[in-house]
Short mmCIF file of N, CA and C in Angstrom, two decimals:
data_model
loop_
_atom_site.label_atom_id
_atom_site.label_comp_id
_atom_site.label_asym_id
_atom_site.label_seq_id
_atom_site.Cartn_x
_atom_site.Cartn_y
_atom_site.Cartn_z
N MET A 1 10.94 -7.01 -2.20
CA MET A 1 10.16 -6.31 -1.19
C MET A 1 8.79 -6.95 -1.05
N THR A 2 8.26 -6.89 0.15
CA THR A 2 6.99 -7.52 0.46
C THR A 2 5.82 -6.69 -0.05
N LYS A 3 4.85 -7.37 -0.66
CA LYS A 3 3.63 -6.72 -1.13
C LYS A 3 2.56 -6.84 -0.06
N TYR A 4 1.60 -5.92 -0.09
CA TYR A 4 0.49 -5.92 0.86
C TYR A 4 -0.81 -5.81 0.09
N ARG A 5 -1.87 -6.47 0.61
CA ARG A 5 -3.18 -6.47 -0.05
C ARG A 5 -4.21 -5.78 0.83
N CYS A 6 -5.02 -4.94 0.21
CA CYS A 6 -6.12 -4.28 0.90
C CYS A 6 -7.22 -5.31 1.14
N THR A 7 -7.66 -5.44 2.39
CA THR A 7 -8.69 -6.43 2.71
C THR A 7 -10.09 -5.97 2.30
N ILE A 8 -10.22 -4.72 1.90
CA ILE A 8 -11.52 -4.21 1.47
C ILE A 8 -11.73 -4.44 -0.03
N CYS A 9 -10.75 -4.03 -0.85
CA CYS A 9 -10.94 -4.09 -2.31
C CYS A 9 -9.93 -4.97 -3.04
N ASN A 10 -8.99 -5.56 -2.30
CA ASN A 10 -7.96 -6.45 -2.86
C ASN A 10 -6.89 -5.74 -3.68
N TYR A 11 -6.78 -4.42 -3.57
CA TYR A 11 -5.68 -3.69 -4.21
C TYR A 11 -4.37 -4.21 -3.62
N ILE A 12 -3.38 -4.39 -4.48
CA ILE A 12 -2.06 -4.85 -4.04
C ILE A 12 -1.10 -3.66 -4.06
N TYR A 13 -0.52 -3.35 -2.89
CA TYR A 13 0.53 -2.34 -2.85
C TYR A 13 1.84 -3.04 -3.14
N ASP A 14 2.46 -2.66 -4.24
CA ASP A 14 3.74 -3.24 -4.66
C ASP A 14 4.82 -2.17 -4.45
N PRO A 15 5.71 -2.37 -3.48
CA PRO A 15 6.75 -1.37 -3.21
C PRO A 15 7.59 -1.02 -4.43
N ALA A 16 7.78 -1.96 -5.33
CA ALA A 16 8.58 -1.70 -6.53
C ALA A 16 7.92 -0.65 -7.42
N LYS A 17 6.58 -0.58 -7.37
CA LYS A 17 5.84 0.38 -8.18
C LYS A 17 5.48 1.65 -7.41
N GLY A 18 5.36 1.54 -6.08
CA GLY A 18 4.93 2.67 -5.27
C GLY A 18 3.49 3.05 -5.58
N ASP A 19 3.16 4.30 -5.33
CA ASP A 19 1.83 4.84 -5.62
C ASP A 19 2.05 6.25 -6.16
N ILE A 20 2.39 6.32 -7.43
CA ILE A 20 2.76 7.58 -8.06
C ILE A 20 1.66 8.63 -7.87
N ASP A 21 0.40 8.25 -8.09
CA ASP A 21 -0.70 9.21 -7.95
C ASP A 21 -0.85 9.68 -6.50
N GLY A 22 -0.44 8.83 -5.55
CA GLY A 22 -0.52 9.18 -4.13
C GLY A 22 0.75 9.83 -3.60
N GLY A 23 1.70 10.09 -4.49
CA GLY A 23 2.93 10.75 -4.09
C GLY A 23 3.97 9.83 -3.46
N VAL A 24 3.83 8.51 -3.69
CA VAL A 24 4.77 7.54 -3.13
C VAL A 24 5.68 7.04 -4.24
N LYS A 25 6.96 7.27 -4.07
CA LYS A 25 7.94 6.89 -5.10
C LYS A 25 8.14 5.37 -5.15
N PRO A 26 8.43 4.83 -6.34
CA PRO A 26 8.78 3.41 -6.44
C PRO A 26 9.95 3.10 -5.51
N GLY A 27 9.91 1.92 -4.91
CA GLY A 27 10.95 1.50 -3.99
C GLY A 27 10.63 1.81 -2.53
N THR A 28 9.46 2.37 -2.27
CA THR A 28 9.07 2.71 -0.90
C THR A 28 8.42 1.51 -0.22
N PRO A 29 9.05 0.95 0.83
CA PRO A 29 8.44 -0.17 1.55
C PRO A 29 7.13 0.26 2.21
N PHE A 30 6.22 -0.68 2.38
CA PHE A 30 4.92 -0.41 2.99
C PHE A 30 5.08 0.25 4.36
N ASP A 31 6.02 -0.24 5.15
CA ASP A 31 6.23 0.30 6.50
C ASP A 31 6.69 1.75 6.49
N ASP A 32 7.23 2.21 5.37
CA ASP A 32 7.69 3.60 5.27
C ASP A 32 6.62 4.55 4.72
N LEU A 33 5.46 4.01 4.37
CA LEU A 33 4.37 4.88 3.90
C LEU A 33 3.92 5.76 5.05
N PRO A 34 3.56 7.01 4.78
CA PRO A 34 3.07 7.87 5.86
C PRO A 34 1.76 7.32 6.43
N ASP A 35 1.51 7.60 7.69
CA ASP A 35 0.28 7.11 8.34
C ASP A 35 -0.97 7.65 7.66
N SER A 36 -0.83 8.76 6.96
CA SER A 36 -1.96 9.37 6.28
C SER A 36 -2.28 8.72 4.93
N TRP A 37 -1.39 7.81 4.47
CA TRP A 37 -1.61 7.16 3.18
C TRP A 37 -2.83 6.26 3.26
N VAL A 38 -3.62 6.24 2.21
CA VAL A 38 -4.80 5.37 2.12
C VAL A 38 -4.80 4.64 0.79
N CYS A 39 -5.53 3.55 0.73
CA CYS A 39 -5.65 2.76 -0.50
C CYS A 39 -6.12 3.67 -1.63
N PRO A 40 -5.41 3.66 -2.75
CA PRO A 40 -5.80 4.54 -3.86
C PRO A 40 -7.09 4.12 -4.55
N VAL A 41 -7.56 2.91 -4.28
CA VAL A 41 -8.79 2.44 -4.91
C VAL A 41 -10.02 2.72 -4.05
N CYS A 42 -9.95 2.33 -2.75
CA CYS A 42 -11.15 2.43 -1.91
C CYS A 42 -11.01 3.37 -0.72
N GLY A 43 -9.80 3.88 -0.46
CA GLY A 43 -9.60 4.81 0.63
C GLY A 43 -9.38 4.17 1.99
N ALA A 44 -9.18 2.85 2.02
CA ALA A 44 -8.94 2.16 3.29
C ALA A 44 -7.60 2.61 3.90
N THR A 45 -7.53 2.61 5.21
CA THR A 45 -6.32 3.00 5.91
C THR A 45 -5.31 1.85 5.91
N LYS A 46 -4.07 2.16 6.29
CA LYS A 46 -2.99 1.18 6.25
C LYS A 46 -3.28 -0.06 7.09
N ASP A 47 -4.03 0.10 8.18
CA ASP A 47 -4.31 -1.04 9.06
C ASP A 47 -5.26 -2.05 8.44
N MET A 48 -5.81 -1.72 7.27
CA MET A 48 -6.70 -2.64 6.55
C MET A 48 -5.95 -3.48 5.52
N PHE A 49 -4.62 -3.40 5.53
CA PHE A 49 -3.79 -4.16 4.60
C PHE A 49 -3.16 -5.35 5.31
N VAL A 50 -3.00 -6.44 4.57
CA VAL A 50 -2.33 -7.63 5.11
C VAL A 50 -1.12 -7.95 4.23
N LYS A 51 -0.11 -8.48 4.89
CA LYS A 51 1.14 -8.85 4.22
C LYS A 51 0.90 -10.09 3.37
N LEU A 52 1.48 -10.10 2.17
CA LEU A 52 1.35 -11.28 1.30
C LEU A 52 2.58 -12.14 1.40
#
């Protein structure tokens, strides 16, 4: 699965790990994240992420 990087703080969203603290289960592709999801480190919105 494709990883995405936050352009603000460089956090890497790894679909294999998900975002447990944010309620996102492992195996969730970035495109399937809810629009309300934000970077768990800096709070940036999904449109601030770039595909790696």
